[in-house]
Coordinates of C-alpha atoms in Angstrom, one line a residue:
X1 CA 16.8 -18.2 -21.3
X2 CA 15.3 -17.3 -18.3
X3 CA 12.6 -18.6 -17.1
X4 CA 9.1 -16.9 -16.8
X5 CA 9.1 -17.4 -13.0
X6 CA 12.7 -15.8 -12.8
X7 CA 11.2 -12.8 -14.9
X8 CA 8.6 -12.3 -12.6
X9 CA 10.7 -12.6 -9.6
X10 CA 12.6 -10.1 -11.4
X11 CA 10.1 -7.4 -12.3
X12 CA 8.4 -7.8 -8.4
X13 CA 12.1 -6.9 -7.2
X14 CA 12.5 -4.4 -9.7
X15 CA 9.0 -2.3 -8.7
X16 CA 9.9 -2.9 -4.5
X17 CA 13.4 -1.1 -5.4
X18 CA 12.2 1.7 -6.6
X19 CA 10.1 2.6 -3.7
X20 CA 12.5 2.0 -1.3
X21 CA 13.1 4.1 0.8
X22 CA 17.1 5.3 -0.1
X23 CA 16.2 5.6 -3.7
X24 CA 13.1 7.3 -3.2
X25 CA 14.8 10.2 -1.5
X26 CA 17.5 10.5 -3.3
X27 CA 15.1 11.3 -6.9
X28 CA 13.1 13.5 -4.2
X29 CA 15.2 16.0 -2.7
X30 CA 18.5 17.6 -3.2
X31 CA 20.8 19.8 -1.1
X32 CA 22.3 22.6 -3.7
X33 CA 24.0 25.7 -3.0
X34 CA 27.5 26.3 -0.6
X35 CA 27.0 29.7 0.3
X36 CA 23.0 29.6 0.9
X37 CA 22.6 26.4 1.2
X38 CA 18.8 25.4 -0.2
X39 CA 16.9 22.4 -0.2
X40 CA 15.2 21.2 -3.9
X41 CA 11.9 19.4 -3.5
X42 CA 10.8 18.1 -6.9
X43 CA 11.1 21.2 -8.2
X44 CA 10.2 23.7 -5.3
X45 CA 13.0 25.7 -3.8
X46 CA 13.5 26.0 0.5
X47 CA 16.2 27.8 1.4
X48 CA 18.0 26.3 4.3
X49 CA 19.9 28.8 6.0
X50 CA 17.8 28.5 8.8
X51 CA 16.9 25.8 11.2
X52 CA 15.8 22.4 9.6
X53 CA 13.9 20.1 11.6
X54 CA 12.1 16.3 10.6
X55 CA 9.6 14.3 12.0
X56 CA 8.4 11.1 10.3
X57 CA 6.1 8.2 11.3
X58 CA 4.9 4.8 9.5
X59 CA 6.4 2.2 8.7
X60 CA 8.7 2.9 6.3
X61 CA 10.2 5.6 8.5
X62 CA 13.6 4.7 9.5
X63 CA 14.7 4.0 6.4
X64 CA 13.5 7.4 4.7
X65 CA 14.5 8.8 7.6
X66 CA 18.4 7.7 7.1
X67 CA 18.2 8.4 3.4
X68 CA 17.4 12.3 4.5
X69 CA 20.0 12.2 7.1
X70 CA 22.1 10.8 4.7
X71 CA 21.4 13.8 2.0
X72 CA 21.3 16.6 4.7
X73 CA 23.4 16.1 7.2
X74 CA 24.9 18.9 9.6
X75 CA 21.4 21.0 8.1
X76 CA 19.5 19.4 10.3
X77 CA 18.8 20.5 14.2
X78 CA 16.0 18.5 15.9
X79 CA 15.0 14.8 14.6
X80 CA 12.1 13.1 15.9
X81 CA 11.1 9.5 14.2
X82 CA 8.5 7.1 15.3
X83 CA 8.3 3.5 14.7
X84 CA 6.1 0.2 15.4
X85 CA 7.8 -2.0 17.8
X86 CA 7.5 -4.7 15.5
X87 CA 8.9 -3.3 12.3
X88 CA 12.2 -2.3 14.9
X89 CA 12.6 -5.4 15.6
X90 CA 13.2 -7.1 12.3
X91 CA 15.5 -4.7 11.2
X92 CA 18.3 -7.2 10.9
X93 CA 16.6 -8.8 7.9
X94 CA 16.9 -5.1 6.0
X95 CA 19.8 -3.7 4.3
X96 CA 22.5 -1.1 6.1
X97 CA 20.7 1.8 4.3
X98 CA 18.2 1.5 6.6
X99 CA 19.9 1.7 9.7
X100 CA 20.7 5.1 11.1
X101 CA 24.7 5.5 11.9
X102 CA 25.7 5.2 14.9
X103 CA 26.1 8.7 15.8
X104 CA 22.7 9.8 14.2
X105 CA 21.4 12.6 15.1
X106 CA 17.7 11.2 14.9
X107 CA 15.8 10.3 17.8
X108 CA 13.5 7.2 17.2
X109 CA 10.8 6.8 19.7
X110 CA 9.2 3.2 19.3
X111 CA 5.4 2.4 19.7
X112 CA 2.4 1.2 18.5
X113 CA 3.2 -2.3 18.9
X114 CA 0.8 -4.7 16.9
X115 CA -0.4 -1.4 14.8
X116 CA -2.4 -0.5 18.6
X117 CA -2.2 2.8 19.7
X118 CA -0.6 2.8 22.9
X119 CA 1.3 4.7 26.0
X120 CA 4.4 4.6 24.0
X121 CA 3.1 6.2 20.7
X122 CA 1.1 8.5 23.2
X123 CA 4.6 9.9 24.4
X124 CA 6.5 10.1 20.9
X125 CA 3.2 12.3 19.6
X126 CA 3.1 14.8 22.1
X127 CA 7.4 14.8 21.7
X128 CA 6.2 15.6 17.9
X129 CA 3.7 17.8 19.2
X130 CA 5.9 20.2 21.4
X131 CA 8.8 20.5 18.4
X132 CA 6.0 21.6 15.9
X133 CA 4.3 23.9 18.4
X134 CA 7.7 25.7 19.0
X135 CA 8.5 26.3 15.4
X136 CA 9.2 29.9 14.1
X137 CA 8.6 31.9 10.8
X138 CA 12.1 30.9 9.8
X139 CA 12.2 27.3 10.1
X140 CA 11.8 24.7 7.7
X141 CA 10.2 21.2 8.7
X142 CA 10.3 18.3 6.9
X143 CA 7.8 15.0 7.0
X144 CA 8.5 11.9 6.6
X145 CA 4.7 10.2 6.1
X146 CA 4.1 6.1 5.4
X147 CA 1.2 3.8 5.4
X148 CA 1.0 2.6 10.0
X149 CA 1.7 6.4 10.5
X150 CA -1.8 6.7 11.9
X151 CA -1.4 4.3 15.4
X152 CA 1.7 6.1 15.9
X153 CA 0.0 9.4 16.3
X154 CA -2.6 8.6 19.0
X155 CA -2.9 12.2 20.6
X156 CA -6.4 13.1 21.4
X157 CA -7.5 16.4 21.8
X158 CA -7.5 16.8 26.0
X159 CA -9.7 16.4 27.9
X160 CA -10.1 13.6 26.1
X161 CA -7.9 10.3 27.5
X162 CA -6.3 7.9 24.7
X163 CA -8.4 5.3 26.9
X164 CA -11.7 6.7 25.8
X165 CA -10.8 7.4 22.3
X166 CA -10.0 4.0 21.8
X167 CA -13.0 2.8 23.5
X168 CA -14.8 4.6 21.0
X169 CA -12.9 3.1 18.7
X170 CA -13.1 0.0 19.5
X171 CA -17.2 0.2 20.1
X172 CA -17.5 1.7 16.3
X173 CA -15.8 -1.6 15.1
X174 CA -17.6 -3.9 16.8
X175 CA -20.9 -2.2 15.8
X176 CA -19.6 -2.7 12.0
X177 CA -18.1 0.8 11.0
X178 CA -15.9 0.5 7.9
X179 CA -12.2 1.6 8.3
X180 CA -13.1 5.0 6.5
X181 CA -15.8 5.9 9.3
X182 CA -13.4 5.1 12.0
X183 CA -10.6 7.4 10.6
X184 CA -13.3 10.4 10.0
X185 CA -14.2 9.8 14.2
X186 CA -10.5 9.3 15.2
X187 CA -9.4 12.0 13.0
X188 CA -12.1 14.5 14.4
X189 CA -10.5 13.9 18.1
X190 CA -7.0 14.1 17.2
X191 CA -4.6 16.7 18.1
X192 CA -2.2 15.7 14.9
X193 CA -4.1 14.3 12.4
X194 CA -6.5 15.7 9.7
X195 CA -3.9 18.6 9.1
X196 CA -3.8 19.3 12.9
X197 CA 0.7 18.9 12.6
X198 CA 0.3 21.6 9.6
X199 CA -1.8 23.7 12.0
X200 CA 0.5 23.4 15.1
X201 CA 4.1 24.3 12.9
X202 CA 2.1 27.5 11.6
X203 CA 4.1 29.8 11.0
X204 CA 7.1 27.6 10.0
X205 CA 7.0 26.1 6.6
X206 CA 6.0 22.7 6.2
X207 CA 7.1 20.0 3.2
X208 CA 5.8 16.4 3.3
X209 CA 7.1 13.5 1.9
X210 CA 5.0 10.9 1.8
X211 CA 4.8 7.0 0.7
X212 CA 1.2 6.4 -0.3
X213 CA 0.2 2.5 0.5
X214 CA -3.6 3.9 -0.2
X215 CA -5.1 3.1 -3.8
X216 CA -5.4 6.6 -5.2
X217 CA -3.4 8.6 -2.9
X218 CA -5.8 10.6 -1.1
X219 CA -3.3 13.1 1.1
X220 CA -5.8 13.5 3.8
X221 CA -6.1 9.5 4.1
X222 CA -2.3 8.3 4.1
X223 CA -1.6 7.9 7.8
X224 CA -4.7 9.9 8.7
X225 CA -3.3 13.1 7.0
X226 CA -1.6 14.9 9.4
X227 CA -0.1 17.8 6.7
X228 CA -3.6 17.6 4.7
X229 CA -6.5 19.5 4.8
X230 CA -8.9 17.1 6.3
X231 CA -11.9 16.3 3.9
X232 CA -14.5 15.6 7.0
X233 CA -16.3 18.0 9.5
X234 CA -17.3 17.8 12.9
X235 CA -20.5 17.3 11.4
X236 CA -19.9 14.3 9.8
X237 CA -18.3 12.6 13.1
X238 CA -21.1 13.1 15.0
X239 CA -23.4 11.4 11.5
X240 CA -21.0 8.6 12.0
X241 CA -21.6 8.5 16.2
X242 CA -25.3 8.8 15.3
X243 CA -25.5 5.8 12.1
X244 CA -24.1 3.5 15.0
X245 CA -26.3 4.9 17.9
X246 CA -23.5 6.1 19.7
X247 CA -24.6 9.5 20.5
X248 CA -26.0 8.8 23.7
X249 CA -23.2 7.1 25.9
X250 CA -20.4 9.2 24.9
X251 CA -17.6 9.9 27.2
X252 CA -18.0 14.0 28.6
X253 CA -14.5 14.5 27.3
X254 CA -15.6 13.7 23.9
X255 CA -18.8 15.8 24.3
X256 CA -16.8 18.6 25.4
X257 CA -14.4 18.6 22.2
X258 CA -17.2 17.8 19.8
X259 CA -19.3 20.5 21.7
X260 CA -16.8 23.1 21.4
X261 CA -15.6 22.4 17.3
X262 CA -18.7 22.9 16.1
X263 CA -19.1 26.2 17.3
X264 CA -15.7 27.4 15.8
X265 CA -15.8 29.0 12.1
X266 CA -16.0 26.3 9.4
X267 CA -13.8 28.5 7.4
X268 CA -11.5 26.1 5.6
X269 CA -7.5 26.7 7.2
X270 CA -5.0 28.2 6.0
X271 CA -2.3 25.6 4.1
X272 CA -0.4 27.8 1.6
X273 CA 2.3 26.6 4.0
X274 CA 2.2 23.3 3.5
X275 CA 3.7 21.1 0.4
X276 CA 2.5 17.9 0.3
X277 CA 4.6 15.6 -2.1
X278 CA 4.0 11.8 -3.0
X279 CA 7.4 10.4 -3.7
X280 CA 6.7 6.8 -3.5
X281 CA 3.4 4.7 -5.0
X282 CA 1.8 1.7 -6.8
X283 CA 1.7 3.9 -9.7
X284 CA 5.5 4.7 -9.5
X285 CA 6.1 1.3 -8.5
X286 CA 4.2 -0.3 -11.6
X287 CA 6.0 2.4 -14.4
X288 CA 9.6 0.8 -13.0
X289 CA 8.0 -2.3 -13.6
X290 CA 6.7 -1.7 -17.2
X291 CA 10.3 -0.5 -18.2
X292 CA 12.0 -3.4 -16.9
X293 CA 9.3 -5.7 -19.1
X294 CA 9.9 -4.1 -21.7
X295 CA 13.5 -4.7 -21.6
X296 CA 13.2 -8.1 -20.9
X297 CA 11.2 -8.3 -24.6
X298 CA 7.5 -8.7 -23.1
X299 CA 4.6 -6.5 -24.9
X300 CA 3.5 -4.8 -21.3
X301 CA 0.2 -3.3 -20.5
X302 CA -0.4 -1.7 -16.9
X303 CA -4.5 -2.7 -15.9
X304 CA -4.9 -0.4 -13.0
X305 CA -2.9 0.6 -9.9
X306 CA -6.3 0.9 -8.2
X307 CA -7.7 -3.2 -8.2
X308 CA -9.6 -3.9 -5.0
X309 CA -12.3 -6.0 -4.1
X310 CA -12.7 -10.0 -3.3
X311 CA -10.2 -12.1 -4.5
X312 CA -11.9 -14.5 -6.0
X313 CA -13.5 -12.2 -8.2
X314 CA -10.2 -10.4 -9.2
X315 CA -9.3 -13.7 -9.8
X316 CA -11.5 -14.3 -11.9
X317 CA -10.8 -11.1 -13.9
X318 CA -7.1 -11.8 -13.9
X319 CA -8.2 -15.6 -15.5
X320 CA -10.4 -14.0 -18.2
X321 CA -7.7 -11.8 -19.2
X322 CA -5.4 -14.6 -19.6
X323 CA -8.3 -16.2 -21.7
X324 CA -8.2 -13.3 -24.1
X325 CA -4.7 -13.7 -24.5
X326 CA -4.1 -17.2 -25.4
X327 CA -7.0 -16.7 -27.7
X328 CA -5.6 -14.2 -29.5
X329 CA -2.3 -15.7 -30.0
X330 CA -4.3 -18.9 -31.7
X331 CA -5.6 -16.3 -34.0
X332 CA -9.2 -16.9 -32.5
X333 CA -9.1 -13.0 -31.6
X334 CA -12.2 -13.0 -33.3
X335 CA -15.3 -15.0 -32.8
X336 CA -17.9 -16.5 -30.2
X337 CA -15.6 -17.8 -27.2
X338 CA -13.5 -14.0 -27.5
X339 CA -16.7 -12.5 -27.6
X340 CA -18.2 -14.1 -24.3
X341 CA -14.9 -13.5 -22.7
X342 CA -15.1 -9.5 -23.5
X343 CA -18.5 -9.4 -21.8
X344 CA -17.6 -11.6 -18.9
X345 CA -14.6 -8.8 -18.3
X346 CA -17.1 -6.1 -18.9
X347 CA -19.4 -7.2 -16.2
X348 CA -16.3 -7.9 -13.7
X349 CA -15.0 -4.3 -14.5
X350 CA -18.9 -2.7 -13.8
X351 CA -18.8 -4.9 -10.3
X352 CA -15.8 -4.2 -9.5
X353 CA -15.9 -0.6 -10.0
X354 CA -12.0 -0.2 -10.1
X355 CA -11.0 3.4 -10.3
X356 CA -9.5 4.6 -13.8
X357 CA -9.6 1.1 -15.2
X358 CA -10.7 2.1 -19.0
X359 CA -11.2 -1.5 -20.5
X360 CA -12.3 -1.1 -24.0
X361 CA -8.5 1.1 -24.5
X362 CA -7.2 -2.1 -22.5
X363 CA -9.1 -4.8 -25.1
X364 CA -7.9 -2.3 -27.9
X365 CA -4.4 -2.9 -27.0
X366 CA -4.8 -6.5 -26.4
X367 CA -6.8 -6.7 -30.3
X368 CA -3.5 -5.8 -31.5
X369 CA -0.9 -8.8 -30.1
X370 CA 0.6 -11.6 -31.7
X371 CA 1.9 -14.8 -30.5
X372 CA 5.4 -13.3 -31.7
X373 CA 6.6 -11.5 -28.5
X374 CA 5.2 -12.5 -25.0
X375 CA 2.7 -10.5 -23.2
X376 CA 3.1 -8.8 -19.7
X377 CA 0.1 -7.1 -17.6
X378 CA 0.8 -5.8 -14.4
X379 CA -1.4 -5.0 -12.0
X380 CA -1.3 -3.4 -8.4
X381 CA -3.5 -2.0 -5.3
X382 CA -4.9 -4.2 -2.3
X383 CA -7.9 -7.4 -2.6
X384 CA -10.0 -8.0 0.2
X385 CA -10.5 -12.0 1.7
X386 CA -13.9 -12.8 3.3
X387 CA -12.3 -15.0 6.1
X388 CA -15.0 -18.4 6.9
X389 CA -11.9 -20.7 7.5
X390 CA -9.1 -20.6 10.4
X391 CA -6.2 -21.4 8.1
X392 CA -2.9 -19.2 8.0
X393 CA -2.9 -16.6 5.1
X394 CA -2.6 -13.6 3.3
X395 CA -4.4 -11.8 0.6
X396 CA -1.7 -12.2 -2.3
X397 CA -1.2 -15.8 -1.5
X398 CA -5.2 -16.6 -1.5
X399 CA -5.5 -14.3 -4.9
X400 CA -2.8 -17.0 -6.6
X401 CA -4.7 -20.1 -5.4
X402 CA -7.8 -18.8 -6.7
X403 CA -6.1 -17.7 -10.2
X404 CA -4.3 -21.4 -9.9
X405 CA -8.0 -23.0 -9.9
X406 CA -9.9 -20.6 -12.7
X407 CA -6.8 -21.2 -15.0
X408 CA -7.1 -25.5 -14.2
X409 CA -10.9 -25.5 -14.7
X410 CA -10.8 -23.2 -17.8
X411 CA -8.7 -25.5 -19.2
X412 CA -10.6 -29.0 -17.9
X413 CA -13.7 -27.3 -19.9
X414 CA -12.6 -27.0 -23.2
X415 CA -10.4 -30.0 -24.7
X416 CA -8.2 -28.4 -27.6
X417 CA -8.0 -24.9 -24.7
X418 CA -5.7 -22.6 -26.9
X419 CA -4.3 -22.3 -23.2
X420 CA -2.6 -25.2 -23.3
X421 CA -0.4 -24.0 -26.2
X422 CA 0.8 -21.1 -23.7
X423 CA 3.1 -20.6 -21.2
X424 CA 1.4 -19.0 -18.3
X425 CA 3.0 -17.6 -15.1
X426 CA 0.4 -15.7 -12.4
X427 CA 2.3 -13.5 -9.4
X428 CA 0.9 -11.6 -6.2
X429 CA 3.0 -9.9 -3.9
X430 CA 3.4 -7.7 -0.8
X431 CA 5.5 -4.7 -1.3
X432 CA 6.1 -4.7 2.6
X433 CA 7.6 -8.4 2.1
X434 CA 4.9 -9.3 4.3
X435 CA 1.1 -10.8 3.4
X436 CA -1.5 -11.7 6.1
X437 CA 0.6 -13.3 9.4
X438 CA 3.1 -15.3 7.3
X439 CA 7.0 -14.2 6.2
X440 CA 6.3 -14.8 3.0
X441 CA 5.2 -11.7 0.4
X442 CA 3.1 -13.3 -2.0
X443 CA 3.0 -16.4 -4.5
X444 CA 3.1 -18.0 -7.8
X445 CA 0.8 -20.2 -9.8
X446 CA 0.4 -21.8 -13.3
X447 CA -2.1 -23.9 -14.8
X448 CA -0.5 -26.9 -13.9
X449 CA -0.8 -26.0 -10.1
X450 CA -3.5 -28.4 -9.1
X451 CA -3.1 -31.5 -11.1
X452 CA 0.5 -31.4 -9.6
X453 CA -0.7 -30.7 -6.4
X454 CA -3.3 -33.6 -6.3
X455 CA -0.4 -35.5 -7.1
X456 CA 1.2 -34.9 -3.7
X457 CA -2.2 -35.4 -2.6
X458 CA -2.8 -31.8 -1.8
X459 CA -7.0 -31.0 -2.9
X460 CA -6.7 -27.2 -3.2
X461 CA -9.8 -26.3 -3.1
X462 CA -9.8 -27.7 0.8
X463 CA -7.3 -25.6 1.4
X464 CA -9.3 -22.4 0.3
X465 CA -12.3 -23.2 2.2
X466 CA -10.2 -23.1 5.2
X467 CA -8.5 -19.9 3.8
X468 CA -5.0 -21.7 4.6
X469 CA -3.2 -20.6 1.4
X470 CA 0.0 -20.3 3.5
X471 CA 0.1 -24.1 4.7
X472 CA -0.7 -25.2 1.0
X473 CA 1.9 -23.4 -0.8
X474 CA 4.4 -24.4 2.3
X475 CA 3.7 -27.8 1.8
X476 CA 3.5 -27.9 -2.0
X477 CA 6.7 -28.4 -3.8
X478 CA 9.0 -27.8 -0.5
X479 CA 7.7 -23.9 -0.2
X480 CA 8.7 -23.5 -4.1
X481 CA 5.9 -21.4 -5.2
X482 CA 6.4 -18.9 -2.4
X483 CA 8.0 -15.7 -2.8
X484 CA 10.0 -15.2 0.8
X485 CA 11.7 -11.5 0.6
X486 CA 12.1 -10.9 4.4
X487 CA 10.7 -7.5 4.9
X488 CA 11.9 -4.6 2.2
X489 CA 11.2 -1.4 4.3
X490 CA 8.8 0.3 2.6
X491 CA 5.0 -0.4 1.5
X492 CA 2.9 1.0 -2.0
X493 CA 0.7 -2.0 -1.5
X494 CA 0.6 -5.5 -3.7
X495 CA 1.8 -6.0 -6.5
X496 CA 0.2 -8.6 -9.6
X497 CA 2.3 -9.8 -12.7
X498 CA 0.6 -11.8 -15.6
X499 CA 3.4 -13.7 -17.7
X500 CA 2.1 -15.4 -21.3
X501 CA 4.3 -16.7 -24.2
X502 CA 3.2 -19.1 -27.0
X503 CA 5.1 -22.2 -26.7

């Protein structure tokens, strides 16, 4: 039988294939029709007897962008992609189906290299800028939209110089703004983003298809939402300037553009032309998942598609759940030790504040599992890590140690730990193939992870001070425990697998 590490393995690959990019298109859209020809959008009819154009941007671009070449062919007139340098670059390590044939019609302008707006992503947004502004009533564009989309579309509204914007930028971080404060003030001075691509390909009809790698898949968030009705005002750019004492040294560019938004109508536009589609997510990624479990013979429950927060407190979540398990399988599903496991989990679950997450339906489920058939629970969104060391990490690979030490000191604590009659595999991954600065996605752990560590002489917890998760799991057993995909191509986040049979 296979092992519960080759299961895991399995289920990570089978969630990453289903958002990639190929597959993803090919559920999405269809072209139907000979005589007038017409495009089929989950659902939604475009007839295509007219000029078809594409844009896309993110990082998962080229290879959505190839799938819809792929599907549409001759139907389509002018092609503009853009790319990160980097994510260019390592195209060797992806499959053919992401590569654009040779005679490809689509023009890929590279930028943004490092995820840093640039002169290069300058030039491949105004490129996208002129196509959209010269659409008619009668043409059709299509958007390709991933997670990165948002350096790659740098174009602030003139007079404003990308120089200044990212100046702005830049002061805002440094003064402590969190990420959603500096999207509302770059959004605000863009000439693409926060609906302004919608705006500029008015008249034409607009349908975007969109990979969300942003827990909930807020439209207007996903690459800065450039086919979305933005959810901010000028108002509440100039709050932001203001909260960070900013108001007072702004460039006159910027003053000019705020100056002369305000005074426009705040009358919400006009986007009956739009379609805005998600065709790739967590969520989607998780149900493939589930299905796969379930075939392999695992009882699978789904937690949330929506987990954020610190690591070691997800970790600490992820151990009491395991807790509850193994309990229940020693037919202890009852009694003091389940019951101050339930409330440890209901006070994680109030901190944590995870969107969706109903616990007392997930503890119902649980109540009703026997040691009989094993027990999967997947998980999925994006932890945080409070960096104090100068180690070589990533979040998924941090979030394993930490489960790898609550699972060994649960099980130090209590002598006759029902744990120890389980089988217990814990997995995090990247869905990009890539976490923090390292090529590996993600890792696994098991109980057993640092008594056989210390063996090697390895003290994890010295490790995890130093937030150097990489350099521990590279040294422990040869690499072993890491998960080493090369990147995949397309990004809906991490992805967490809980494994558990009796022995």
């Amino acid at each position: 039988s296979m092992s519960l590490r080759e299961h895991a393995l399995s289920l990570f690959r089978s969630a990453v294939g289903t958002v990639r990019p190929a597959p993803m298109l090919k559920r999405a859209i269809k072209l139907q029709g000979d005589e007038c020809p017409q495009l089929l959008v989950k659902g939604q009819v475009f007839p295509v007897n007219r000029n078809l154009y594409l844009v896309g941007f993110g990082k998962a671009v080229l290879g959505m962008a190839a799938a819809a070449e792929e599907i549409l062919g001759d139907h389509l007139h002018g092609c503009l992609c853009r790319c990160t340098g980097q994510w260019y670059d390592c195209l060797s390590y992806l499959t053919r189906e992401m590569l654009l044939k040779p005679h490809s019609k689509i023009q890929v302008i590279e930028g943004a290299k490092n995820n840093l707006p640039d002169a290069e992503a300058l030039k491949g947004a105004v490129a996208i800028q002129e196509l959209a502004e010269g659409l008619t009533v009668d043409d059709l564009l299509l958007v390709l939209i991933s997670g990165g989309g948002s350096a790659l579309l740098p174009a602030p509204i003139p007079p404003i110089l990308l120089e200044e914007k990212e100046k702005l930028t830049k002061m805002l971080a440094s003064r402590g703004a969190a990420i959603q404060e500096l999207n509302i003030v770059r959004k605000t001075l863009s000439v693409l983003k926060g609906g302004g691509l919608a705006q500029l390909a008015y008249p034409a009809q607009v349908v975007s298809l969109i990979l969300s790698d942003v827990i909930g898949d807020p439209l207007d968030i996903i690459a800065s939402g450039p086919t979305a009705a933005s959810s901010h005002s000028v108002q509440d750019c100039l709050q932001t300037l203001a909260k960070y004492n900013l108001l007072h040294n702004l460039p006159k560019s910027v003053e000019t553009v705020l100056s002369s938004s305000s005074t426009k109508p705040t009358a919400p536009e006009d986007y009956s032309h739009v379609s805005n589609i998600i065709i790739g997510s967590n969520t989607l990624a998780l149900d493939e998942a589930k299905h796969h479990a379930e075939d392999l013979g695992y009882t699978t429950l789904v937690l949330s598609a929506a987990i954020h927060g610190e690591v070691s407190r997800v970790a600490t979540l992820y151990c009491q759940l395991i807790r509850l398990v193994c309990l229940g399988f020693a037919g202890l599903r009852e009694g003091p030790l389940s019951d101050e496991v339930r409330r440890n989990l209901l006070q994680l679950v109030a901190e944590l504040e995870i969107p969706g997450l109903d616990l007392a339906e997930f503890l119902q489920a649980l109540r009703g599992l026997g040691p009989e058939r094993p027990v999967c629970i997947l998980a999925g969104g994006e932890t945080t890590v409070q960096l104090q060391g100068t180690g070589k990490g990533g979040r998924n690979q941090e979030l394993a140690l930490h489960v790898g030490l609550g699972l060994h000191r649960a099980q130090a604590m209590e002598a006759s730990s029902p744990q120890r009659k389980c089988e217990i595999i814990f997995f995090s991954g990247g869905t990009d193939g890539q976490d923090g600065p390292t090529e590996a996605a993600g890792a696994f752990c098991s109980p057993g992870l640092v008594a056989e560590a210390l063996q090697e002489g390895l003290d994890m917890e010295a490790f995890l001070s130093n937030n150097d998760s990489y350099t521990f799991f590279s040294q422990f057993q040869g690499g072993h425990h890491l998960l080493v995909t090369g990147l995949t191509g397309t990004n809906v986040m991490d992805i967490q697998v809980i494994l558990i049979r009796a022995m």
